[in-house]
PDB file of C-alpha atoms in Angstrom:
ATOM      1  CA  ASP A   1      -2.447  10.230 -29.916  1.00 66.00           C
ATOM      2  CA  VAL A   2      -0.957   7.879 -27.398  1.00 67.00           C
ATOM      3  CA  LYS A   3      -2.352   8.508 -23.916  1.00 90.00           C
ATOM      4  CA  VAL A   4      -2.188   7.480 -20.267  1.00 95.00           C
ATOM      5  CA  THR A   5      -4.972   8.708 -18.064  1.00 95.00           C
ATOM      6  CA  GLN A   6      -4.959   8.988 -14.552  1.00 95.00           C
ATOM      7  CA  SER A   7      -8.402   9.094 -12.903  1.00 91.00           C
ATOM      8  CA  SER A   8      -7.888  12.320 -10.744  1.00 92.00           C
ATOM      9  CA  ARG A   9      -5.683  15.417 -11.185  1.00 93.00           C
ATOM     10  CA  TYR A  10      -6.268  16.355  -7.523  1.00 95.00           C
ATOM     11  CA  LEU A  11      -7.165  14.410  -4.388  1.00 96.00           C
ATOM     12  CA  VAL A  12      -7.645  15.182  -0.627  1.00 97.00           C
ATOM     13  CA  LYS A  13      -8.109  12.130   1.725  1.00 97.00           C
ATOM     14  CA  ARG A  14      -8.005  11.477   5.515  1.00 97.00           C
ATOM     15  CA  THR A  15      -5.324   9.682   7.619  1.00 98.00           C
ATOM     16  CA  GLY A  16      -6.362   6.069   7.584  1.00 97.00           C
ATOM     17  CA  GLU A  17      -8.649   5.874   4.516  1.00 97.00           C
ATOM     18  CA  LYS A  18      -8.022   3.380   1.489  1.00 97.00           C
ATOM     19  CA  VAL A  19      -7.101   5.282  -1.405  1.00 97.00           C
ATOM     20  CA  PHE A  20      -7.208   3.986  -5.030  1.00 97.00           C
ATOM     21  CA  LEU A  21      -5.407   5.694  -7.762  1.00 97.00           C
ATOM     22  CA  GLU A  22      -6.413   4.517 -11.247  1.00 97.00           C
ATOM     23  CA  CYS A  23      -4.534   4.643 -14.483  1.00 97.00           C
ATOM     24  CA  VAL A  24      -5.664   3.499 -18.034  1.00 97.00           C
ATOM     25  CA  GLN A  25      -3.449   3.430 -21.210  1.00 97.00           C
ATOM     26  CA  ASP A  26      -4.550   2.830 -24.853  1.00 95.00           C
ATOM     27  CA  MET A  27      -1.390   1.757 -26.349  1.00 92.00           C
ATOM     28  CA  ASP A  28      -1.450  -1.942 -25.336  1.00 93.00           C
ATOM     29  CA  HIS A  29       1.929  -1.732 -23.634  1.00 92.00           C
ATOM     30  CA  GLU A  30       3.101  -4.656 -21.576  1.00 91.00           C
ATOM     31  CA  ASN A  31       4.747  -2.439 -18.864  1.00 90.00           C
ATOM     32  CA  MET A  32       3.049  -0.186 -16.450  1.00 93.00           C
ATOM     33  CA  PHE A  33       4.746   1.866 -13.669  1.00 94.00           C
ATOM     34  CA  TRP A  34       3.707   4.005 -10.498  1.00 96.00           C
ATOM     35  CA  TYR A  35       6.127   6.816  -9.278  1.00 95.00           C
ATOM     36  CA  ARG A  36       5.849   9.325  -6.846  1.00 96.00           C
ATOM     37  CA  GLN A  37       7.716  12.699  -7.365  1.00 93.00           C
ATOM     38  CA  ASP A  38       8.987  14.695  -4.547  1.00 92.00           C
ATOM     39  CA  PRO A  39      10.938  17.833  -4.390  1.00 85.00           C
ATOM     40  CA  GLY A  40      14.484  17.116  -4.281  1.00 81.00           C
ATOM     41  CA  LEU A  41      14.062  13.465  -4.787  1.00 85.00           C
ATOM     42  CA  GLY A  42      12.937  13.149  -8.248  1.00 85.00           C
ATOM     43  CA  LEU A  43      10.987  10.279  -9.503  1.00 90.00           C
ATOM     44  CA  ARG A  44      11.039   7.163  -7.132  1.00 91.00           C
ATOM     45  CA  LEU A  45       9.524   3.627  -8.362  1.00 92.00           C
ATOM     46  CA  ILE A  46       6.862   2.332  -6.239  1.00 96.00           C
ATOM     47  CA  TYR A  47       5.824  -0.563  -8.087  1.00 95.00           C
ATOM     48  CA  PHE A  48       5.807  -1.929 -11.826  1.00 92.00           C
ATOM     49  CA  SER A  49       4.152  -4.534 -13.949  1.00 93.00           C
ATOM     50  CA  TYR A  50       5.331  -6.151 -16.806  1.00 90.00           C
ATOM     51  CA  ASP A  51       2.185  -8.278 -17.647  1.00 91.00           C
ATOM     52  CA  VAL A  52      -1.358  -8.833 -16.583  1.00 92.00           C
ATOM     53  CA  LYS A  53      -1.450 -10.031 -13.023  1.00 89.00           C
ATOM     54  CA  MET A  54       2.099  -9.704 -12.565  1.00 91.00           C
ATOM     55  CA  LYS A  55       3.826  -7.046 -10.306  1.00 93.00           C
ATOM     56  CA  GLU A  56       7.227  -6.066  -8.969  1.00 93.00           C
ATOM     57  CA  LYS A  57       8.216  -4.012  -6.124  1.00 94.00           C
ATOM     58  CA  GLY A  58       9.970  -0.778  -6.959  1.00 91.00           C
ATOM     59  CA  ASP A  59      12.325   1.074  -4.585  1.00 89.00           C
ATOM     60  CA  ILE A  60       9.643   2.460  -2.172  1.00 95.00           C
ATOM     61  CA  PRO A  61       7.066  -0.085  -2.050  1.00 96.00           C
ATOM     62  CA  GLU A  62       5.943   0.167   1.689  1.00 96.00           C
ATOM     63  CA  GLY A  63       2.549   1.294   2.516  1.00 96.00           C
ATOM     64  CA  TYR A  64       1.349   0.660  -1.276  1.00 98.00           C
ATOM     65  CA  SER A  65      -0.122  -2.296  -3.333  1.00 97.00           C
ATOM     66  CA  VAL A  66      -1.125  -2.650  -6.979  1.00 97.00           C
ATOM     67  CA  SER A  67      -3.451  -4.270  -8.963  1.00 97.00           C
ATOM     68  CA  ARG A  68      -3.442  -5.339 -12.594  1.00 97.00           C
ATOM     69  CA  GLU A  69      -6.258  -7.211 -13.692  1.00 95.00           C
ATOM     70  CA  LYS A  70      -6.395  -6.036 -17.375  1.00 96.00           C
ATOM     71  CA  LYS A  71      -3.573  -5.146 -19.625  1.00 95.00           C
ATOM     72  CA  GLU A  72      -4.642  -1.439 -20.099  1.00 96.00           C
ATOM     73  CA  ARG A  73      -5.179  -0.595 -16.209  1.00 97.00           C
ATOM     74  CA  PHE A  74      -2.902  -0.403 -13.263  1.00 97.00           C
ATOM     75  CA  SER A  75      -4.328   0.506 -10.001  1.00 97.00           C
ATOM     76  CA  LEU A  76      -2.156   1.986  -7.101  1.00 98.00           C
ATOM     77  CA  ILE A  77      -3.538   1.305  -3.556  1.00 98.00           C
ATOM     78  CA  LEU A  78      -2.938   2.976  -0.349  1.00 97.00           C
ATOM     79  CA  GLU A  79      -4.018   0.530   2.305  1.00 94.00           C
ATOM     80  CA  SER A  80      -4.022   3.225   5.016  1.00 97.00           C
ATOM     81  CA  ALA A  81      -3.411   6.673   3.770  1.00 97.00           C
ATOM     82  CA  SER A  82      -0.795   8.611   5.897  1.00 97.00           C
ATOM     83  CA  THR A  83       0.607  12.168   5.848  1.00 97.00           C
ATOM     84  CA  ASN A  84       3.880  11.208   4.471  1.00 97.00           C
ATOM     85  CA  GLN A  85       2.214   9.836   1.505  1.00 98.00           C
ATOM     86  CA  THR A  86       1.115  13.411   0.261  1.00 98.00           C
ATOM     87  CA  SER A  87       2.866  13.620  -2.833  1.00 97.00           C
ATOM     88  CA  MET A  88       2.547  13.729  -6.668  1.00 95.00           C
ATOM     89  CA  TYR A  89       1.840  10.281  -8.285  1.00 97.00           C
ATOM     90  CA  LEU A  90       2.687   9.617 -11.752  1.00 95.00           C
ATOM     91  CA  CYS A  91       1.563   6.756 -13.784  1.00 96.00           C
ATOM     92  CA  ALA A  92       3.638   5.506 -16.921  1.00 94.00           C
ATOM     93  CA  SER A  93       3.511   2.771 -19.653  1.00 92.00           C
ATOM     94  CA  SER A  94       6.241   1.282 -22.090  1.00 88.00           C
ATOM     95  CA  LEU A  95       6.503  -1.450 -24.337  1.00 84.00           C
ATOM     96  CA  ARG A  96       8.710  -4.539 -23.008  1.00 79.00           C
ATOM     97  CA  LYS A  97      11.685  -4.522 -25.438  1.00 70.00           C
ATOM     98  CA  THR A  98      15.326  -5.571 -24.739  1.00 63.00           C
ATOM     99  CA  GLY A  99      17.088  -2.393 -24.338  1.00 62.00           C
ATOM    100  CA  GLY A 100      14.221  -0.583 -23.045  1.00 70.00           C
ATOM    101  CA  THR A 101      11.751   1.844 -24.902  1.00 78.00           C
ATOM    102  CA  GLU A 102      10.470   5.210 -23.984  1.00 84.00           C
ATOM    103  CA  ALA A 103       7.718   5.575 -21.196  1.00 88.00           C
ATOM    104  CA  PHE A 104       4.422   7.514 -21.762  1.00 91.00           C
ATOM    105  CA  PHE A 105       3.485   9.486 -18.462  1.00 93.00           C
ATOM    106  CA  GLY A 106      -0.103  10.628 -17.418  1.00 94.00           C
ATOM    107  CA  GLN A 107      -0.619  13.988 -16.061  1.00 92.00           C
ATOM    108  CA  GLY A 108      -0.048  13.031 -12.468  1.00 93.00           C
ATOM    109  CA  THR A 109      -2.418  12.893  -9.408  1.00 95.00           C
ATOM    110  CA  ARG A 110      -1.490  15.512  -6.516  1.00 95.00           C
ATOM    111  CA  LEU A 111      -2.469  13.333  -3.457  1.00 97.00           C
ATOM    112  CA  THR A 112      -2.767  15.337  -0.182  1.00 98.00           C
ATOM    113  CA  VAL A 113      -3.447  13.340   2.990  1.00 98.00           C
ATOM    114  CA  VAL A 114      -4.668  15.714   5.969  1.00 97.00           C
TER     115      VAL A 114
ATOM    116  CA  GLY B   1      21.303  -1.850  -9.452  1.00 80.00           C
ATOM    117  CA  ASN B   2      20.668   0.999 -12.107  1.00 86.00           C
ATOM    118  CA  SER B   3      21.224   4.388 -10.770  1.00 90.00           C
ATOM    119  CA  VAL B   4      21.345   7.866 -12.557  1.00 93.00           C
ATOM    120  CA  THR B   5      23.416  11.047 -11.376  1.00 95.00           C
ATOM    121  CA  GLN B   6      22.341  14.559 -12.779  1.00 93.00           C
ATOM    122  CA  MET B   7      23.610  17.893 -11.820  1.00 87.00           C
ATOM    123  CA  GLU B   8      21.623  19.768  -9.180  1.00 83.00           C
ATOM    124  CA  GLY B   9      19.842  22.525  -9.959  1.00 84.00           C
ATOM    125  CA  PRO B  10      18.582  25.205 -10.303  1.00 93.00           C
ATOM    126  CA  VAL B  11      20.247  26.229 -13.415  1.00 95.00           C
ATOM    127  CA  THR B  12      19.541  29.895 -14.102  1.00 96.00           C
ATOM    128  CA  LEU B  13      20.694  31.236 -17.579  1.00 97.00           C
ATOM    129  CA  SER B  14      19.754  34.215 -19.825  1.00 97.00           C
ATOM    130  CA  GLU B  15      18.035  33.764 -22.841  1.00 97.00           C
ATOM    131  CA  GLU B  16      20.363  32.596 -26.010  1.00 96.00           C
ATOM    132  CA  ALA B  17      22.972  31.248 -23.448  1.00 97.00           C
ATOM    133  CA  PHE B  18      24.446  27.617 -23.890  1.00 97.00           C
ATOM    134  CA  LEU B  19      23.032  24.838 -21.921  1.00 97.00           C
ATOM    135  CA  THR B  20      24.676  21.672 -20.587  1.00 97.00           C
ATOM    136  CA  ILE B  21      23.254  19.429 -17.904  1.00 97.00           C
ATOM    137  CA  ASN B  22      25.458  16.580 -17.078  1.00 97.00           C
ATOM    138  CA  CYS B  23      24.097  12.979 -16.465  1.00 97.00           C
ATOM    139  CA  THR B  24      26.163   9.822 -15.704  1.00 97.00           C
ATOM    140  CA  TYR B  25      24.601   6.446 -15.033  1.00 95.00           C
ATOM    141  CA  THR B  26      25.412   2.949 -13.802  1.00 94.00           C
ATOM    142  CA  ALA B  27      23.753   0.070 -15.297  1.00 89.00           C
ATOM    143  CA  THR B  28      23.787  -3.632 -15.582  1.00 83.00           C
ATOM    144  CA  GLY B  29      23.338  -4.627 -19.173  1.00 82.00           C
ATOM    145  CA  TYR B  30      23.056  -1.915 -22.168  1.00 86.00           C
ATOM    146  CA  PRO B  31      20.344   0.283 -21.296  1.00 90.00           C
ATOM    147  CA  SER B  32      18.456   2.787 -23.639  1.00 91.00           C
ATOM    148  CA  LEU B  33      18.817   6.504 -22.539  1.00 95.00           C
ATOM    149  CA  PHE B  34      16.501   9.181 -22.253  1.00 95.00           C
ATOM    150  CA  TRP B  35      15.854  12.748 -21.317  1.00 97.00           C
ATOM    151  CA  TYR B  36      12.385  13.902 -20.174  1.00 96.00           C
ATOM    152  CA  VAL B  37      10.850  17.318 -19.704  1.00 97.00           C
ATOM    153  CA  GLN B  38       8.264  18.467 -17.194  1.00 94.00           C
ATOM    154  CA  TYR B  39       6.711  21.725 -17.762  1.00 92.00           C
ATOM    155  CA  PRO B  40       5.047  23.441 -15.055  1.00 87.00           C
ATOM    156  CA  GLY B  41       1.747  21.492 -13.809  1.00 82.00           C
ATOM    157  CA  GLU B  42       2.248  18.722 -16.534  1.00 84.00           C
ATOM    158  CA  GLY B  43       3.626  15.288 -16.523  1.00 86.00           C
ATOM    159  CA  LEU B  44       6.525  13.990 -17.927  1.00 92.00           C
ATOM    160  CA  GLN B  45       7.164  13.985 -21.763  1.00 92.00           C
ATOM    161  CA  LEU B  46      10.085  12.528 -23.703  1.00 93.00           C
ATOM    162  CA  LEU B  47      12.535  15.021 -25.173  1.00 96.00           C
ATOM    163  CA  LEU B  48      15.067  12.835 -26.798  1.00 96.00           C
ATOM    164  CA  LYS B  49      16.366   9.284 -26.566  1.00 94.00           C
ATOM    165  CA  ALA B  50      19.606   7.313 -27.648  1.00 95.00           C
ATOM    166  CA  THR B  51      19.508   3.298 -27.802  1.00 91.00           C
ATOM    167  CA  LYS B  52      23.200   2.381 -28.686  1.00 91.00           C
ATOM    168  CA  ALA B  53      26.738   3.648 -28.121  1.00 93.00           C
ATOM    169  CA  ASP B  54      27.523   6.882 -30.182  1.00 95.00           C
ATOM    170  CA  ASP B  55      23.852   7.533 -31.031  1.00 95.00           C
ATOM    171  CA  LYS B  56      22.750  11.154 -30.766  1.00 97.00           C
ATOM    172  CA  GLY B  57      19.541  11.928 -29.892  1.00 96.00           C
ATOM    173  CA  SER B  58      18.153  15.335 -30.770  1.00 97.00           C
ATOM    174  CA  ASN B  59      14.560  17.440 -30.703  1.00 96.00           C
ATOM    175  CA  LYS B  60      13.661  21.144 -30.420  1.00 95.00           C
ATOM    176  CA  GLY B  61      17.385  22.145 -30.414  1.00 97.00           C
ATOM    177  CA  PHE B  62      18.172  19.844 -27.541  1.00 98.00           C
ATOM    178  CA  GLU B  63      20.945  17.305 -28.156  1.00 98.00           C
ATOM    179  CA  ALA B  64      22.723  14.271 -26.064  1.00 98.00           C
ATOM    180  CA  THR B  65      25.228  11.887 -27.100  1.00 97.00           C
ATOM    181  CA  TYR B  66      25.425   8.107 -25.837  1.00 97.00           C
ATOM    182  CA  ARG B  67      28.915   7.817 -24.449  1.00 96.00           C
ATOM    183  CA  LYS B  68      29.185   4.170 -23.348  1.00 93.00           C
ATOM    184  CA  GLU B  69      32.974   4.624 -22.389  1.00 94.00           C
ATOM    185  CA  THR B  70      32.202   7.291 -19.800  1.00 95.00           C
ATOM    186  CA  THR B  71      28.655   6.187 -19.286  1.00 96.00           C
ATOM    187  CA  SER B  72      27.261   9.620 -19.750  1.00 97.00           C
ATOM    188  CA  PHE B  73      24.537  11.254 -21.522  1.00 97.00           C
ATOM    189  CA  HIS B  74      24.959  15.171 -21.188  1.00 98.00           C
ATOM    190  CA  LEU B  75      21.921  17.189 -22.577  1.00 98.00           C
ATOM    191  CA  GLU B  76      23.212  20.449 -24.537  1.00 98.00           C
ATOM    192  CA  LYS B  77      21.490  23.275 -26.173  1.00 98.00           C
ATOM    193  CA  GLY B  78      23.031  26.034 -27.843  1.00 97.00           C
ATOM    194  CA  SER B  79      20.703  28.971 -27.398  1.00 96.00           C
ATOM    195  CA  VAL B  80      17.832  28.604 -24.787  1.00 97.00           C
ATOM    196  CA  GLN B  81      14.630  30.526 -24.785  1.00 97.00           C
ATOM    197  CA  VAL B  82      12.391  31.346 -21.847  1.00 96.00           C
ATOM    198  CA  SER B  83      10.109  28.921 -22.968  1.00 95.00           C
ATOM    199  CA  ASP B  84      12.646  26.062 -22.150  1.00 97.00           C
ATOM    200  CA  SER B  85      12.177  26.893 -18.476  1.00 96.00           C
ATOM    201  CA  ALA B  86      11.173  23.325 -16.963  1.00 96.00           C
ATOM    202  CA  VAL B  87      12.583  20.350 -15.034  1.00 95.00           C
ATOM    203  CA  TYR B  88      14.683  18.053 -17.043  1.00 97.00           C
ATOM    204  CA  PHE B  89      15.379  14.391 -16.041  1.00 95.00           C
ATOM    205  CA  CYS B  90      17.805  11.887 -17.188  1.00 96.00           C
ATOM    206  CA  ALA B  91      16.663   8.363 -17.392  1.00 94.00           C
ATOM    207  CA  ILE B  92      18.028   4.884 -18.468  1.00 92.00           C
ATOM    208  CA  GLY B  93      15.774   2.198 -19.376  1.00 87.00           C
ATOM    209  CA  THR B  94      15.889  -1.866 -19.683  1.00 78.00           C
ATOM    210  CA  ALA B  95      13.406  -4.284 -20.860  1.00 71.00           C
ATOM    211  CA  SER B  96      10.995  -3.854 -17.881  1.00 73.00           C
ATOM    212  CA  LYS B  97      12.257  -0.670 -15.997  1.00 79.00           C
ATOM    213  CA  LEU B  98      12.966   2.814 -16.294  1.00 85.00           C
ATOM    214  CA  THR B  99      15.242   4.554 -13.489  1.00 88.00           C
ATOM    215  CA  PHE B 100      15.411   8.508 -13.470  1.00 90.00           C
ATOM    216  CA  GLY B 101      17.761  11.100 -11.889  1.00 92.00           C
ATOM    217  CA  THR B 102      16.709  13.601  -9.474  1.00 91.00           C
ATOM    218  CA  GLY B 103      15.926  16.209 -12.165  1.00 93.00           C
ATOM    219  CA  THR B 104      17.362  19.647 -12.737  1.00 95.00           C
ATOM    220  CA  ARG B 105      15.371  22.774 -12.886  1.00 95.00           C
ATOM    221  CA  LEU B 106      16.074  25.241 -15.600  1.00 96.00           C
ATOM    222  CA  GLN B 107      15.002  28.839 -15.273  1.00 96.00           C
ATOM    223  CA  VAL B 108      15.737  31.091 -18.366  1.00 97.00           C
ATOM    224  CA  THR B 109      15.431  34.797 -17.946  1.00 96.00           C
ATOM    225  CA  LEU B 110      15.128  37.648 -20.546  1.00 93.00           C
TER     226      LEU B 110
END
Protein backbone atom coordinates (compact mmCIF):
# COMPACT_ATOMS: atom_id res chain seq x y z
CA ASP A 1 0.00 0.00 0.00
CA VAL A 2 1.32 3.41 -0.96
CA LYS A 3 1.92 5.71 1.90
CA VAL A 4 2.42 9.34 2.79
CA THR A 5 3.05 9.77 6.49
CA GLN A 6 2.88 13.02 8.40
CA SER A 7 4.67 13.09 11.72
CA SER A 8 1.79 14.37 13.85
CA ARG A 9 -2.02 14.35 13.64
CA TYR A 10 -2.44 17.16 16.17
CA LEU A 11 -0.02 19.84 17.29
CA VAL A 12 -0.35 22.79 19.66
CA LYS A 13 2.37 25.44 19.59
CA ARG A 14 2.88 28.88 21.09
CA THR A 15 3.10 32.13 19.14
CA GLY A 16 6.67 32.81 18.05
CA GLU A 17 7.82 29.18 18.21
CA LYS A 18 9.63 27.58 15.30
CA VAL A 19 7.53 24.65 14.10
CA PHE A 20 8.56 21.69 11.95
CA LEU A 21 6.04 19.54 10.12
CA GLU A 22 7.52 16.39 8.63
CA CYS A 23 6.29 14.30 5.73
CA VAL A 24 7.68 11.03 4.38
CA GLN A 25 6.57 9.08 1.30
CA ASP A 26 7.57 5.56 0.31
CA MET A 27 6.64 5.66 -3.38
CA ASP A 28 9.83 7.16 -4.85
CA HIS A 29 7.81 10.13 -6.11
CA GLU A 30 9.63 13.15 -7.50
CA ASN A 31 7.00 15.73 -6.54
CA MET A 32 6.04 16.64 -3.01
CA PHE A 33 3.62 19.32 -1.84
CA TRP A 34 2.48 21.17 1.24
CA TYR A 35 -1.07 22.54 1.34
CA ARG A 36 -3.10 24.19 4.01
CA GLN A 37 -6.82 23.61 4.24
CA ASP A 38 -9.19 26.17 5.71
CA PRO A 39 -13.00 26.22 5.74
CA GLY A 40 -14.37 28.00 2.68
CA LEU A 41 -10.93 28.34 1.09
CA GLY A 42 -10.26 24.77 0.05
CA LEU A 43 -6.67 23.64 -0.38
CA ARG A 44 -4.05 26.30 -0.97
CA LEU A 45 -0.55 25.39 -2.08
CA ILE A 46 2.21 26.65 0.20
CA TYR A 47 5.32 25.13 -1.41
CA PHE A 48 6.16 22.26 -3.68
CA SER A 49 9.30 20.43 -4.70
CA TYR A 50 9.96 18.46 -7.87
CA ASP A 51 13.38 17.15 -6.90
CA VAL A 52 15.78 16.88 -4.00
CA LYS A 53 16.97 20.32 -2.85
CA MET A 54 14.55 21.99 -5.29
CA LYS A 55 11.63 24.06 -4.09
CA GLU A 56 9.06 26.34 -5.63
CA LYS A 57 6.73 28.81 -3.97
CA GLY A 58 3.06 28.07 -4.18
CA ASP A 59 0.22 30.49 -3.74
CA ILE A 60 0.73 31.37 -0.06
CA PRO A 61 4.43 30.94 0.89
CA GLU A 62 4.69 33.89 3.28
CA GLY A 63 5.67 32.83 6.78
CA TYR A 64 6.76 29.36 5.67
CA SER A 65 9.86 27.66 4.38
CA VAL A 66 10.60 24.09 3.30
CA SER A 67 13.43 21.63 3.17
CA ARG A 68 13.98 18.60 0.95
CA GLU A 69 17.32 16.98 1.68
CA LYS A 70 16.20 13.47 0.69
CA LYS A 71 13.77 12.37 -1.99
CA GLU A 72 11.36 10.76 0.44
CA ARG A 73 11.17 13.57 2.99
CA PHE A 74 9.69 17.06 2.71
CA SER A 75 9.57 19.35 5.73
CA LEU A 76 7.48 22.45 6.26
CA ILE A 77 8.88 25.06 8.64
CA LEU A 78 7.01 27.85 10.31
CA GLU A 79 9.80 30.23 11.23
CA SER A 80 7.81 32.09 13.89
CA ALA A 81 4.35 30.65 14.38
CA SER A 82 1.41 33.02 14.46
CA THR A 83 -2.24 32.48 15.32
CA ASN A 84 -3.27 32.96 11.66
CA GLN A 85 -1.28 29.84 10.83
CA THR A 86 -3.72 27.72 12.81
CA SER A 87 -4.94 25.33 10.14
CA MET A 88 -4.98 21.81 8.75
CA TYR A 89 -1.76 21.05 6.87
CA LEU A 90 -1.72 18.37 4.19
CA CYS A 91 1.32 16.81 2.57
CA ALA A 92 1.09 15.05 -0.79
CA SER A 93 3.37 13.39 -3.33
CA SER A 94 3.10 12.48 -7.00
CA LEU A 95 5.11 11.25 -9.94
CA ARG A 96 6.47 13.88 -12.26
CA LYS A 97 4.87 13.12 -15.62
CA THR A 98 3.76 15.30 -18.50
CA GLY A 99 0.03 15.92 -18.09
CA GLY A 100 0.21 15.23 -14.39
CA THR A 101 -0.59 12.24 -12.23
CA GLU A 102 -2.66 11.80 -9.12
CA ALA A 103 -1.30 12.91 -5.79
CA PHE A 104 -1.34 10.78 -2.66
CA PHE A 105 -2.09 12.54 0.58
CA GLY A 106 -1.13 12.10 4.18
CA GLN A 107 -3.71 12.17 6.97
CA GLY A 108 -3.05 15.80 7.75
CA THR A 109 -1.69 17.70 10.74
CA ARG A 110 -4.09 19.94 12.60
CA LEU A 111 -1.94 22.74 13.98
CA THR A 112 -3.21 25.13 16.63
CA VAL A 113 -1.10 28.18 17.48
CA VAL A 114 -2.00 29.76 20.81
CA GLY B 1 -2.12 30.46 -13.95
CA ASN B 2 -4.31 27.43 -13.46
CA SER B 3 -7.58 27.68 -11.56
CA VAL B 4 -10.57 25.51 -10.68
CA THR B 5 -14.11 26.64 -9.97
CA GLN B 6 -16.57 24.26 -8.40
CA MET B 7 -20.07 24.77 -7.12
CA GLU B 8 -20.41 25.95 -3.58
CA GLY B 9 -22.03 23.75 -1.03
CA PRO B 10 -23.32 22.41 1.06
CA VAL B 11 -25.36 20.12 -1.12
CA THR B 12 -28.03 18.22 0.78
CA LEU B 13 -29.73 15.25 -0.86
CA SER B 14 -31.97 12.41 0.16
CA GLU B 15 -30.65 8.88 -0.23
CA GLU B 16 -31.02 7.53 -3.79
CA ALA B 17 -31.17 11.03 -5.30
CA PHE B 18 -29.12 12.02 -8.35
CA LEU B 19 -25.96 14.01 -7.72
CA THR B 20 -24.18 16.55 -9.89
CA ILE B 21 -21.30 18.70 -8.70
CA ASN B 22 -20.11 21.15 -11.33
CA CYS B 23 -16.44 21.84 -11.98
CA THR B 24 -14.83 24.11 -14.58
CA TYR B 25 -11.18 24.97 -15.00
CA THR B 26 -8.69 27.23 -16.73
CA ALA B 27 -5.26 25.88 -17.51
CA THR B 28 -2.22 26.33 -19.67
CA GLY B 29 -1.33 23.21 -21.58
CA TYR B 30 -3.20 19.94 -21.37
CA PRO B 31 -3.83 18.99 -17.76
CA SER B 32 -5.11 15.80 -16.20
CA LEU B 33 -8.35 16.14 -14.25
CA PHE B 34 -9.21 14.62 -10.88
CA TRP B 35 -11.91 14.32 -8.27
CA TYR B 36 -10.80 13.76 -4.70
CA VAL B 37 -12.97 12.93 -1.70
CA GLN B 38 -12.35 13.73 1.95
CA TYR B 39 -14.32 11.82 4.57
CA PRO B 40 -14.61 13.36 8.04
CA GLY B 41 -11.33 13.33 9.93
CA GLU B 42 -9.33 11.93 7.02
CA GLY B 43 -6.96 13.11 4.33
CA LEU B 44 -7.89 13.37 0.67
CA GLN B 45 -8.14 10.27 -1.46
CA LEU B 46 -8.45 10.00 -5.21
CA LEU B 47 -11.98 9.22 -6.38
CA LEU B 48 -11.48 9.22 -10.15
CA LYS B 49 -9.40 10.76 -12.90
CA ALA B 50 -9.25 11.46 -16.64
CA THR B 51 -6.14 12.26 -18.61
CA LYS B 52 -7.40 13.25 -22.06
CA ALA B 53 -10.38 14.79 -23.78
CA ASP B 54 -13.59 12.69 -23.77
CA ASP B 55 -12.13 10.24 -21.24
CA LYS B 56 -14.61 9.16 -18.59
CA GLY B 57 -13.34 8.45 -15.10
CA SER B 58 -15.47 6.26 -12.87
CA ASN B 59 -15.32 4.71 -9.41
CA LYS B 60 -17.83 3.63 -6.74
CA GLY B 61 -20.74 4.68 -8.97
CA PHE B 62 -19.33 8.18 -9.53
CA GLU B 63 -18.51 9.37 -13.04
CA ALA B 64 -16.98 12.44 -14.69
CA THR B 65 -16.11 13.16 -18.33
CA TYR B 66 -13.21 15.33 -19.50
CA ARG B 67 -14.86 18.01 -21.66
CA LYS B 68 -12.10 20.03 -23.30
CA GLU B 69 -14.45 22.22 -25.34
CA THR B 70 -16.27 23.44 -22.24
CA THR B 71 -13.27 23.05 -19.87
CA SER B 72 -15.44 21.09 -17.48
CA PHE B 73 -15.29 17.90 -15.41
CA HIS B 74 -18.64 17.56 -13.66
CA LEU B 75 -19.08 14.80 -11.07
CA GLU B 76 -22.24 12.69 -11.21
CA LYS B 77 -23.75 9.75 -9.36
CA GLY B 78 -27.10 8.19 -10.14
CA SER B 79 -28.10 7.21 -6.61
CA VAL B 80 -26.28 8.59 -3.58
CA GLN B 81 -25.98 6.83 -0.24
CA VAL B 82 -25.55 8.18 3.28
CA SER B 83 -21.98 6.86 3.18
CA ASP B 84 -21.21 9.29 0.31
CA SER B 85 -21.42 12.22 2.73
CA ALA B 86 -18.05 13.93 2.43
CA VAL B 87 -16.27 16.90 0.87
CA TYR B 88 -15.49 16.57 -2.84
CA PHE B 89 -12.62 18.44 -4.50
CA CYS B 90 -12.08 18.95 -8.21
CA ALA B 91 -8.44 19.33 -9.25
CA ILE B 92 -6.30 19.81 -12.34
CA GLY B 93 -2.77 18.50 -12.65
CA THR B 94 0.26 19.34 -14.72
CA ALA B 95 3.69 17.75 -14.59
CA SER B 96 4.67 19.43 -11.36
CA LYS B 97 1.56 20.91 -9.79
CA LEU B 98 -2.00 20.17 -8.66
CA THR B 99 -4.54 22.97 -8.34
CA PHE B 100 -7.71 22.38 -6.32
CA GLY B 101 -11.15 23.88 -6.18
CA THR B 102 -12.56 25.04 -2.85
CA GLY B 103 -14.47 21.81 -2.25
CA THR B 104 -18.17 20.95 -2.11
CA ARG B 105 -19.65 19.41 1.01
CA LEU B 106 -22.25 16.72 0.32
CA GLN B 107 -24.69 15.68 3.02
CA VAL B 108 -26.94 12.71 2.26
CA THR B 109 -29.89 12.05 4.55
CA LEU B 110 -32.20 9.06 4.95
